[in-house]
Short mmCIF file of C-alpha atoms in Angstrom, two decimals:
data_model
loop_
_atom_site.label_atom_id
_atom_site.label_comp_id
_atom_site.label_asym_id
_atom_site.label_seq_id
_atom_site.Cartn_x
_atom_site.Cartn_y
_atom_site.Cartn_z
CA UNK B 882 12.05 43.77 -41.28
CA UNK B 883 12.54 40.15 -42.70
CA UNK B 884 16.26 40.13 -42.34
CA UNK B 885 16.13 41.93 -38.69
CA UNK B 886 13.86 38.94 -37.29
CA UNK B 887 16.29 36.18 -39.07
CA UNK B 888 19.05 37.63 -37.29
CA UNK B 889 17.54 37.76 -33.82
CA UNK B 890 16.28 34.25 -34.53
CA UNK B 891 19.61 32.75 -35.25
CA UNK B 892 21.23 34.40 -32.48
CA UNK B 893 18.84 33.27 -30.19
CA UNK B 894 19.09 29.29 -31.09
CA UNK B 895 22.89 29.36 -31.96
CA UNK B 896 24.56 30.61 -28.90
CA UNK B 897 28.17 30.22 -28.08
CA UNK B 898 27.72 26.23 -26.75
CA UNK B 899 25.78 25.62 -30.12
CA UNK B 900 28.70 26.71 -32.48
CA UNK B 901 31.33 25.32 -30.28
CA UNK B 902 29.77 21.93 -30.56
CA UNK B 903 29.27 22.47 -34.29
CA UNK B 904 32.71 23.70 -34.89
CA UNK B 905 33.67 20.49 -32.79
CA UNK B 906 31.87 18.31 -34.77
CA UNK B 907 33.17 19.89 -38.06
CA UNK B 908 36.70 19.12 -36.79
CA UNK B 909 35.76 15.74 -36.30
CA UNK B 910 34.34 14.97 -39.56
CA UNK B 911 37.52 16.75 -41.28
CA UNK B 912 39.62 14.71 -39.65
CA UNK B 913 37.58 11.96 -40.19
CA UNK B 914 37.64 11.94 -43.53
CA UNK B 915 41.49 13.01 -44.13
CA UNK B 916 42.53 9.75 -42.13
CA UNK B 917 40.00 7.81 -44.61
CA UNK B 918 41.81 8.90 -47.37
CA UNK B 919 45.19 8.59 -45.81
CA UNK B 920 44.47 4.78 -44.74
CA UNK B 921 43.49 3.94 -48.03
CA UNK B 922 46.27 5.67 -49.82
CA UNK B 923 48.73 3.89 -47.24
CA UNK B 924 46.99 0.51 -47.45
CA UNK B 925 47.32 0.82 -51.59
CA UNK B 926 51.10 1.42 -51.11
CA UNK B 927 51.80 -1.16 -48.43
CA UNK B 928 49.94 -3.92 -49.82
CA UNK B 929 51.17 -2.98 -53.52
CA UNK B 930 51.01 -4.26 -56.04
CA UNK B 931 47.71 -5.92 -54.76
CA UNK B 932 45.46 -2.99 -56.05
CA UNK B 933 46.43 -3.75 -59.79
CA UNK B 934 45.24 -7.43 -59.86
CA UNK B 935 42.74 -7.58 -57.39
CA UNK B 936 40.17 -9.71 -59.82
CA UNK B 937 43.23 -11.78 -61.03
CA UNK B 938 45.63 -13.22 -58.47
CA UNK B 939 46.22 -14.65 -54.99
CA UNK B 940 49.35 -14.61 -53.12
CA UNK B 941 49.73 -18.18 -52.95
CA UNK B 942 48.16 -21.72 -53.82
CA UNK B 943 47.63 -22.94 -50.59
CA UNK B 944 45.80 -21.01 -47.55
CA UNK B 945 44.74 -18.27 -49.75
CA UNK B 946 43.34 -20.64 -52.25
CA UNK B 947 41.56 -22.81 -49.67
CA UNK B 948 39.86 -19.58 -48.49
CA UNK B 949 38.70 -18.45 -51.55
CA UNK B 950 37.12 -21.54 -51.82
CA UNK B 951 35.22 -21.62 -48.91
CA UNK B 952 34.23 -17.90 -49.42
CA UNK B 953 32.64 -19.04 -52.51
CA UNK B 954 31.09 -22.34 -50.87
CA UNK B 955 29.60 -19.91 -48.38
CA UNK B 956 28.14 -17.56 -51.04
CA UNK B 957 26.65 -20.44 -53.07
CA UNK B 958 24.96 -21.81 -49.69
CA UNK B 959 23.19 -18.80 -48.94
CA UNK B 960 21.44 -18.38 -52.01
CA UNK B 961 20.73 -22.27 -52.29
CA UNK B 962 20.58 -23.93 -48.93
CA UNK B 963 21.27 -21.15 -46.15
CA UNK B 964 20.44 -23.53 -43.73
CA UNK B 965 23.51 -25.68 -44.20
CA UNK B 966 25.77 -22.92 -44.76
CA UNK B 967 28.66 -25.52 -44.06
CA UNK B 968 28.05 -27.97 -46.72
CA UNK B 969 30.97 -28.51 -48.91
CA UNK B 970 31.92 -31.88 -50.78
CA UNK B 971 35.45 -30.67 -50.49
CA UNK B 972 36.24 -33.50 -48.24
CA UNK B 973 33.95 -36.29 -49.86
CA UNK B 974 32.24 -38.37 -48.06
CA UNK B 975 31.85 -35.74 -45.29
CA UNK B 976 29.34 -33.31 -46.57
CA UNK B 977 30.07 -30.48 -44.14
CA UNK B 978 33.84 -29.44 -44.73
CA UNK B 979 33.37 -26.16 -43.99
CA UNK B 980 33.00 -26.86 -40.51
CA UNK B 981 36.61 -28.49 -40.15
CA UNK B 982 38.21 -25.50 -41.63
CA UNK B 983 38.70 -22.02 -40.58
CA UNK B 984 35.53 -19.98 -39.35
CA UNK B 985 35.22 -17.11 -42.04
CA UNK B 986 31.16 -16.48 -41.52
CA UNK B 987 31.40 -12.92 -41.36
CA UNK B 988 33.67 -12.61 -44.56
CA UNK B 989 31.43 -15.09 -46.11
CA UNK B 990 28.78 -13.03 -45.47
CA UNK B 991 29.36 -9.78 -46.43
CA UNK B 992 31.62 -10.93 -49.20
CA UNK B 993 28.55 -12.84 -51.15
CA UNK B 994 27.05 -9.95 -52.58
CA UNK B 995 30.32 -9.23 -54.63
CA UNK B 996 30.51 -12.87 -55.71
CA UNK B 997 26.89 -13.11 -56.60
CA UNK B 998 27.42 -10.01 -58.64
CA UNK B 999 30.82 -10.79 -60.11
CA UNK B 1000 30.85 -14.04 -59.88
CA UNK B 1001 34.77 -13.77 -59.18
CA UNK B 1002 35.80 -15.15 -55.80
CA UNK B 1003 39.17 -14.01 -56.04
CA UNK B 1004 37.99 -10.18 -56.37
CA UNK B 1005 36.02 -10.86 -53.09
CA UNK B 1006 38.83 -12.73 -51.35
CA UNK B 1007 41.18 -9.42 -52.15
CA UNK B 1008 38.94 -6.76 -51.29
CA UNK B 1009 38.47 -8.50 -47.72
CA UNK B 1010 42.25 -8.50 -47.49
CA UNK B 1011 42.32 -4.86 -48.45
CA UNK B 1012 39.91 -3.80 -46.19
CA UNK B 1013 41.38 -5.66 -42.98
CA UNK B 1014 43.98 -3.67 -43.48
CA UNK B 1015 42.66 -0.55 -44.02
CA UNK B 1016 39.98 -0.86 -40.91
CA UNK B 1017 42.65 -1.82 -38.89
CA UNK B 1018 44.15 1.54 -39.20
CA UNK B 1019 41.11 3.37 -39.16
CA UNK B 1020 39.49 1.73 -35.79
CA UNK B 1021 43.33 2.48 -33.85
CA UNK B 1022 43.01 5.94 -35.28
CA UNK B 1023 39.61 6.03 -33.67
CA UNK B 1024 40.79 4.75 -30.40
CA UNK B 1025 43.97 6.76 -30.12
CA UNK B 1026 42.23 9.72 -31.20
CA UNK B 1027 39.49 9.47 -28.31
CA UNK B 1028 42.42 8.59 -25.75
CA UNK B 1029 44.89 11.65 -26.91
CA UNK B 1030 42.77 14.12 -28.34
CA UNK B 1031 45.09 14.27 -31.33
CA UNK B 1032 44.34 12.88 -35.02
CA UNK B 1033 48.00 12.70 -35.97
CA UNK B 1034 48.20 10.25 -32.84
CA UNK B 1035 45.86 8.40 -33.98
CA UNK B 1036 47.09 7.87 -37.62
CA UNK B 1037 50.84 6.89 -36.12
CA UNK B 1038 49.08 4.33 -33.91
CA UNK B 1039 47.00 3.25 -36.72
CA UNK B 1040 50.10 2.54 -39.07
CA UNK B 1041 51.96 1.29 -36.28
CA UNK B 1042 49.16 -1.79 -35.74
CA UNK B 1043 47.71 -2.25 -39.43
CA UNK B 1044 50.93 -2.23 -40.82
CA UNK B 1045 53.41 -4.40 -38.52
CA UNK B 1046 55.81 -7.11 -39.60
CA UNK B 1047 53.52 -9.12 -37.77
CA UNK B 1048 50.12 -8.35 -39.44
CA UNK B 1049 52.04 -8.38 -42.80
CA UNK B 1050 53.23 -12.19 -42.11
CA UNK B 1051 49.47 -13.11 -41.88
CA UNK B 1052 48.63 -11.71 -45.61
CA UNK B 1053 47.46 -14.97 -46.89
CA UNK B 1054 45.42 -16.05 -43.73
CA UNK B 1055 41.90 -14.52 -44.60
CA UNK B 1056 40.50 -15.05 -40.88
CA UNK B 1057 43.82 -14.15 -38.99
CA UNK B 1058 44.50 -10.88 -41.10
CA UNK B 1059 41.00 -9.69 -39.89
CA UNK B 1060 42.31 -8.16 -36.43
CA UNK B 1061 39.99 -4.87 -37.32
CA UNK B 1062 36.63 -5.71 -35.71
CA UNK B 1063 38.10 -6.00 -31.97
CA UNK B 1064 39.54 -2.54 -32.18
CA UNK B 1065 35.98 -1.01 -32.99
CA UNK B 1066 34.46 -3.31 -30.12
CA UNK B 1067 36.84 -1.76 -27.56
CA UNK B 1068 36.62 1.97 -28.44
CA UNK B 1069 32.67 1.11 -28.09
CA UNK B 1070 32.86 -0.64 -25.10
CA UNK B 1071 35.05 2.15 -23.89
CA UNK B 1072 32.38 4.96 -24.79
CA UNK B 1073 29.63 2.90 -23.12
CA UNK B 1074 31.48 2.54 -19.91
CA UNK B 1075 32.33 6.03 -19.75
CA UNK B 1076 29.01 7.37 -20.88
CA UNK B 1077 26.84 5.05 -18.55
CA UNK B 1078 28.91 6.58 -15.50
CA UNK B 1079 28.17 10.11 -16.40
CA UNK B 1080 24.95 10.01 -17.19
CA UNK B 1081 21.76 10.45 -14.61
CA UNK B 1082 19.99 7.88 -16.49
CA UNK B 1083 21.50 4.44 -16.28
CA UNK B 1084 20.84 3.51 -19.95
CA UNK B 1085 19.89 6.04 -22.57
CA UNK B 1086 19.37 5.62 -26.24
CA UNK B 1087 23.38 6.78 -26.74
CA UNK B 1088 23.90 4.16 -23.85
CA UNK B 1089 22.00 1.66 -26.08
CA UNK B 1090 23.74 2.60 -29.17
CA UNK B 1091 27.40 2.01 -27.70
CA UNK B 1092 26.57 -1.22 -26.13
CA UNK B 1093 24.67 -2.69 -29.29
CA UNK B 1094 27.52 -1.52 -31.66
CA UNK B 1095 30.19 -3.18 -28.74
CA UNK B 1096 28.03 -6.37 -29.52
CA UNK B 1097 27.75 -6.27 -33.08
CA UNK B 1098 31.74 -5.91 -33.73
CA UNK B 1099 32.44 -8.33 -31.17
CA UNK B 1100 30.24 -10.71 -32.99
CA UNK B 1101 31.73 -9.94 -36.04
CA UNK B 1102 35.11 -10.56 -34.88
CA UNK B 1103 34.81 -13.77 -33.54
CA UNK B 1104 32.80 -15.12 -36.55
CA UNK B 1105 35.98 -13.70 -38.81
CA UNK B 1106 38.13 -16.18 -36.76
CA UNK B 1107 37.47 -18.27 -34.03
CA UNK B 1108 40.93 -17.57 -32.70
CA UNK B 1109 40.01 -13.67 -32.12
CA UNK B 1110 36.97 -14.65 -29.86
CA UNK B 1111 39.15 -15.92 -27.08
CA UNK B 1112 41.46 -12.91 -27.98
CA UNK B 1113 38.73 -10.26 -27.59
CA UNK B 1114 37.61 -11.62 -24.44
CA UNK B 1115 41.06 -11.40 -22.94
CA UNK B 1116 41.20 -7.60 -24.26
CA UNK B 1117 37.91 -6.88 -23.00
CA UNK B 1118 38.78 -8.03 -19.89
CA UNK B 1119 41.77 -6.19 -19.41
CA UNK B 1120 40.13 -3.14 -20.23
CA UNK B 1121 37.76 -3.81 -17.55
CA UNK B 1122 39.78 -4.45 -15.06
CA UNK B 1123 41.90 -1.33 -15.47
CA UNK B 1124 38.33 0.67 -15.63
CA UNK B 1125 37.34 -0.82 -12.44
CA UNK B 1126 40.27 -0.08 -10.74
CA UNK B 1127 41.44 3.17 -12.21
CA UNK B 1128 38.60 4.83 -13.44
CA UNK B 1129 35.69 3.33 -11.22
CA UNK B 1130 37.74 4.31 -8.21
CA UNK B 1131 38.52 0.71 -6.61
CA UNK B 1132 42.22 1.09 -6.72
CA UNK B 1133 41.88 4.33 -4.37
CA UNK B 1134 39.35 2.77 -2.30
CA UNK B 1135 41.62 -0.24 -1.72
CA UNK B 1136 44.17 2.34 -0.88
CA UNK B 1137 41.90 4.09 1.73
CA UNK B 1138 41.12 0.84 3.55
CA UNK B 1139 44.86 -0.61 3.57
CA UNK B 1140 45.87 2.90 5.16
CA UNK B 1141 42.56 3.11 7.27
CA UNK B 1142 42.10 7.00 5.80
CA UNK B 1143 38.70 6.40 4.76
CA UNK B 1144 39.77 7.77 1.39
CA UNK B 1145 38.52 6.83 -1.97
CA UNK B 1146 34.92 6.06 -2.78
CA UNK B 1147 32.92 3.94 -5.49
CA UNK B 1148 29.74 3.64 -6.91
CA UNK B 1149 29.17 -0.14 -6.35
CA UNK B 1150 25.67 0.14 -7.49
CA UNK B 1151 26.78 1.94 -10.84
CA UNK B 1152 29.62 -0.49 -11.22
CA UNK B 1153 27.62 -3.60 -10.81
CA UNK B 1154 24.65 -2.23 -13.24
CA UNK B 1155 26.99 -1.49 -16.24
CA UNK B 1156 28.63 -5.35 -15.56
CA UNK B 1157 25.44 -6.78 -15.58
CA UNK B 1158 24.58 -5.02 -19.29
CA UNK B 1159 27.55 -6.16 -20.50
CA UNK B 1160 26.83 -9.73 -19.24
CA UNK B 1161 23.45 -9.54 -20.85
CA UNK B 1162 24.86 -8.02 -24.23
CA UNK B 1163 27.56 -10.83 -24.11
CA UNK B 1164 24.34 -13.39 -23.56
CA UNK B 1165 22.71 -11.93 -26.93
CA UNK B 1166 26.26 -12.38 -28.83
CA UNK B 1167 26.65 -15.98 -27.76
CA UNK B 1168 22.92 -16.57 -28.85
CA UNK B 1169 23.68 -15.08 -32.29
CA UNK B 1170 26.91 -16.86 -32.78
CA UNK B 1171 25.40 -20.35 -31.40
CA UNK B 1172 23.80 -21.79 -34.94
CA UNK B 1173 27.64 -20.74 -36.68
CA UNK B 1174 29.62 -22.31 -33.60
CA UNK B 1175 27.72 -25.60 -32.73
CA UNK B 1176 29.01 -27.60 -35.96
CA UNK B 1177 32.43 -26.42 -35.14
CA UNK B 1178 32.07 -28.01 -31.65
CA UNK B 1179 30.51 -31.08 -32.97
CA UNK B 1180 33.54 -31.32 -35.19
CA UNK B 1181 35.93 -30.89 -32.74
CA UNK B 1182 34.27 -33.20 -30.16
CA UNK B 1183 33.74 -36.07 -33.30
CA UNK B 1184 37.71 -35.60 -34.40
CA UNK B 1185 39.29 -34.60 -31.43
CA UNK B 1186 40.90 -31.16 -32.67
CA UNK B 1187 43.28 -30.05 -30.10
CA UNK B 1188 46.74 -29.19 -30.49
CA UNK B 1189 49.31 -30.97 -28.22
CA UNK B 1190 51.51 -29.07 -26.02
CA UNK B 1191 54.59 -29.73 -27.90
CA UNK B 1192 53.15 -28.26 -31.24
CA UNK B 1193 52.01 -25.02 -29.31
CA UNK B 1194 55.57 -24.49 -28.06
CA UNK B 1195 56.64 -24.77 -31.61
CA UNK B 1196 54.41 -22.07 -32.61
CA UNK B 1197 55.41 -19.81 -29.52
CA UNK B 1198 57.12 -16.72 -30.01
CA UNK B 1199 60.60 -16.27 -27.96
CA UNK B 1200 62.33 -12.80 -27.03
CA UNK B 1201 64.15 -13.41 -30.39
CA UNK B 1202 61.18 -12.94 -32.32
CA UNK B 1203 61.18 -9.32 -31.36
CA UNK B 1204 64.23 -9.11 -33.70
CA UNK B 1205 62.39 -10.97 -36.65
CA UNK B 1206 61.16 -9.19 -39.70
CA UNK B 1207 58.58 -10.14 -42.71
CA UNK B 1208 59.62 -11.69 -45.95
CA UNK B 1209 56.15 -10.35 -47.41
CA UNK B 1210 56.65 -6.62 -47.33
CA UNK B 1211 58.52 -4.43 -49.40
CA UNK B 1212 58.43 -1.83 -46.75
CA UNK B 1213 60.95 -3.92 -44.78
CA UNK B 1214 63.19 -5.40 -47.57
CA UNK B 1215 66.01 -3.66 -46.13
CA UNK B 1216 65.81 -6.03 -43.11
CA UNK B 1217 64.40 -9.33 -44.86
CA UNK B 1218 66.84 -11.45 -42.96
CA UNK B 1219 66.05 -10.11 -39.50
CA UNK B 1220 67.88 -7.69 -37.46
CA UNK B 1221 71.69 -9.23 -36.51
CA UNK B 1222 71.16 -11.95 -39.13
CA UNK B 1223 68.32 -13.93 -37.46
CA UNK B 1224 66.20 -16.22 -39.53
CA UNK B 1225 63.04 -14.95 -40.72
CA UNK B 1226 59.85 -17.44 -41.07
CA UNK B 1227 56.06 -16.96 -41.13
CA UNK B 1228 54.63 -16.77 -37.67
CA UNK B 1229 57.71 -15.62 -35.90
CA UNK B 1230 58.13 -12.34 -37.13
CA UNK B 1231 57.78 -9.50 -34.46
CA UNK B 1232 59.67 -6.71 -34.96
CA UNK B 1233 57.70 -3.74 -33.45
CA UNK B 1234 60.27 -0.91 -35.09
CA UNK B 1235 62.80 1.18 -33.50
CA UNK B 1236 61.11 4.73 -33.44
CA UNK B 1237 57.51 3.11 -32.54
CA UNK B 1238 59.45 1.76 -29.17
CA UNK B 1239 61.02 5.01 -28.54
CA UNK B 1240 57.64 6.86 -28.73
CA UNK B 1241 56.03 4.38 -26.91
CA UNK B 1242 58.64 4.93 -24.24
CA UNK B 1243 57.78 8.68 -23.94
CA UNK B 1244 53.94 7.95 -23.90
CA UNK B 1245 54.59 5.62 -21.26
CA UNK B 1246 56.64 7.53 -19.25
CA UNK B 1247 56.19 11.44 -19.89
CA UNK B 1248 52.67 11.36 -21.38
CA UNK B 1249 50.36 10.89 -18.20
CA UNK B 1250 49.40 14.57 -18.79
CA UNK B 1251 48.29 14.40 -22.25
CA UNK B 1252 44.97 12.27 -22.27
CA UNK B 1253 41.76 13.34 -22.63
CA UNK B 1254 39.01 10.84 -21.53
CA UNK B 1255 39.64 7.86 -19.65
CA UNK B 1256 42.03 6.01 -22.04
CA UNK B 1257 45.31 6.43 -20.57
CA UNK B 1258 48.97 5.14 -21.46
CA UNK B 1259 48.80 2.58 -18.66
CA UNK B 1260 46.05 0.49 -20.00
CA UNK B 1261 47.98 0.23 -23.61
CA UNK B 1262 51.19 -0.44 -21.36
CA UNK B 1263 49.19 -3.78 -19.77
CA UNK B 1264 47.90 -4.73 -23.05
CA UNK B 1265 51.29 -4.77 -24.38
CA UNK B 1266 52.66 -6.77 -21.24
CA UNK B 1267 49.67 -9.34 -21.34
CA UNK B 1268 50.22 -9.70 -25.57
CA UNK B 1269 54.13 -10.69 -24.96
CA UNK B 1270 53.47 -13.21 -22.12
CA UNK B 1271 50.72 -14.77 -24.13
CA UNK B 1272 52.73 -14.67 -27.47
CA UNK B 1273 55.46 -16.91 -25.21
CA UNK B 1274 53.37 -19.60 -25.10
CA UNK B 1275 53.22 -22.24 -22.37
CA UNK B 1276 56.87 -22.44 -21.53
CA UNK B 1277 59.33 -19.81 -21.90
CA UNK B 1278 61.65 -20.31 -24.66
CA UNK B 1279 64.68 -18.23 -25.44
CA UNK B 1280 63.83 -18.20 -29.12
CA UNK B 1281 60.95 -19.65 -31.38
CA UNK B 1282 60.73 -23.26 -32.64
CA UNK B 1283 60.62 -24.45 -29.17
CA UNK B 1284 64.32 -23.91 -29.07
CA UNK B 1285 66.28 -23.03 -25.58
CA UNK B 1286 63.54 -23.54 -23.09
CA UNK B 1287 64.23 -22.07 -19.91
CA UNK B 1288 61.24 -24.54 -18.26
CA UNK B 1289 59.31 -21.70 -16.59
CA UNK B 1290 55.45 -22.13 -17.19
CA UNK B 1291 53.75 -19.24 -18.41
CA UNK B 1292 49.95 -18.16 -18.05
CA UNK B 1293 49.29 -19.60 -21.44
CA UNK B 1294 49.70 -22.95 -19.91
CA UNK B 1295 46.99 -22.66 -17.46
CA UNK B 1296 44.38 -21.09 -20.39
CA UNK B 1297 45.04 -24.37 -22.31
CA UNK B 1298 44.46 -26.68 -19.62
CA UNK B 1299 41.41 -25.26 -18.13
CA UNK B 1300 39.54 -22.96 -20.77
CA UNK B 1301 37.29 -24.94 -23.06
CA UNK B 1302 38.47 -24.60 -26.47
CA UNK B 1303 41.61 -22.89 -25.76
CA UNK B 1304 43.63 -26.04 -26.82
CA UNK B 1305 42.67 -26.15 -30.53
CA UNK B 1306 44.66 -22.93 -30.75
CA UNK B 1307 48.11 -23.70 -32.49
CA UNK B 1308 49.91 -20.25 -32.97
CA UNK B 1309 50.82 -18.25 -29.52
CA UNK B 1310 52.59 -15.97 -31.74
CA UNK B 1311 49.74 -14.29 -32.66
CA UNK B 1312 49.39 -12.81 -29.25
CA UNK B 1313 51.55 -9.88 -30.83
CA UNK B 1314 48.65 -7.75 -32.15
CA UNK B 1315 48.19 -7.16 -28.39
CA UNK B 1316 51.57 -5.80 -28.41
CA UNK B 1317 51.13 -4.06 -31.52
CA UNK B 1318 47.92 -2.30 -30.48
CA UNK B 1319 49.61 -1.17 -26.77
CA UNK B 1320 52.33 0.11 -28.89
CA UNK B 1321 50.82 2.01 -31.35
CA UNK B 1322 48.49 3.77 -28.59
CA UNK B 1323 51.95 4.55 -26.36
CA UNK B 1324 53.34 5.98 -29.40
CA UNK B 1325 50.44 8.01 -29.87
CA UNK B 1326 50.86 9.36 -26.09
CA UNK B 1327 54.22 10.10 -26.98
CA UNK B 1328 54.11 12.05 -30.14
CA UNK B 1329 51.28 14.12 -28.45
CA UNK B 1330 54.23 14.82 -25.61
CA UNK B 1331 56.70 15.55 -28.40
CA UNK B 1332 54.36 18.20 -29.90
CA UNK B 1333 53.59 19.88 -26.82
CA UNK B 1334 57.81 20.32 -26.27
CA UNK B 1335 58.03 21.17 -30.00
CA UNK B 1336 57.52 24.53 -31.34
CA UNK B 1337 57.70 23.44 -34.66
CA UNK B 1338 55.01 20.37 -34.43
CA UNK B 1339 53.61 20.69 -38.34
CA UNK B 1340 56.90 19.66 -39.24
CA UNK B 1341 57.52 17.05 -36.33
CA UNK B 1342 54.57 14.84 -36.34
CA UNK B 1343 54.82 13.91 -40.03
CA UNK B 1344 58.20 12.88 -39.63
CA UNK B 1345 57.42 10.83 -36.78
CA UNK B 1346 54.70 9.04 -38.51
CA UNK B 1347 57.01 8.43 -41.86
CA UNK B 1348 59.77 7.06 -38.95
CA UNK B 1349 57.28 4.62 -37.56
CA UNK B 1350 56.43 3.09 -41.20
CA UNK B 1351 60.25 2.87 -42.23
CA UNK B 1352 61.75 1.83 -39.12
#
């Protein structure tokens, strides 16, 4: 009798819908663990031999040495003088040396316990660098898995983004190499917009969780590198414009108005409420960041930190940059001198990979029916275009180093002249991270489409992932 009662009880509580939900959760957890192990192994391989000497070596005696010193200073100040976290005698007689350097507050805070326990700043520096590559892959895996419904497509996209020649080229720059948090922020921004658009209650616990995590990762990214505060604002703006036009129906509403058909409806009140909530979160994020940013603003005003247009143009990319690879990665050793013999140097490598570009083209032009959810290939195609244009800097040059100018002004010039603080950014080429993010996502859509076309998908997909890594 007890067994019979138990059986009836189980059947009543766990119906088909509940079992399907548990099955989906199990599949997600299983693929999540696999992706985590995959990107840990991939990071160890692509950054080899980093894992063999994390506690004893830095990649150079310049930027990496200075940023390691900053981590040590921040850890020391958090223990002894937390209200003056930027204090440092590095540029005597100034007492706030750290406010004149890279913004590494986020890295300084989460590496402080490592430094306190081990006393090893080199270990902390290398762990942060390793985690930046690893988390960049995992973040894009999450985003593209959401967009395509395919874990394998997400892994291929993560490889493209995390281990691109551009990202390798930033290896010694502790702040600039941290490109992962904006991807997590974009992921939770998309979840928030999609969730609040489909629920009867405007903001429930899940919606609060999504918008809270969006704000958290946005702040973390800006406090990891001041550069990226501007970058993520542009990235989120592109997404919100896409969401409004396509997902909220504004594009259809405009077409209906122009054609006078009356077709297309927009829930303006709901859209306005979503924007108001995001604006409120933006105020909260700025309030959290303000104490950390104020010393930088004061230092900029006191010492006139800004970059001349000629310097910015020197560090801008050009179309030929797309054929340059990195000298720091063993992976690209066969093409270290660049494709077609082009010179390779730091801050100028944008080689995207032949396989990644081919898959991205398939994803853009043949993958429109593959997406699940609201993140389509069109969004990522726009991100590629925005990143490519901004990477070219204030004026279009056919080559980097400011060579072969066409005299054509680009949107970067407007940002430089009108957005406060934008003139302090030095290297437009770093907008290539947008190109690689969009390229990886579109390649993921391409893989899904090819998997649908191929009867032997289990053979095809690993081969494509390997091809993205090696070509």
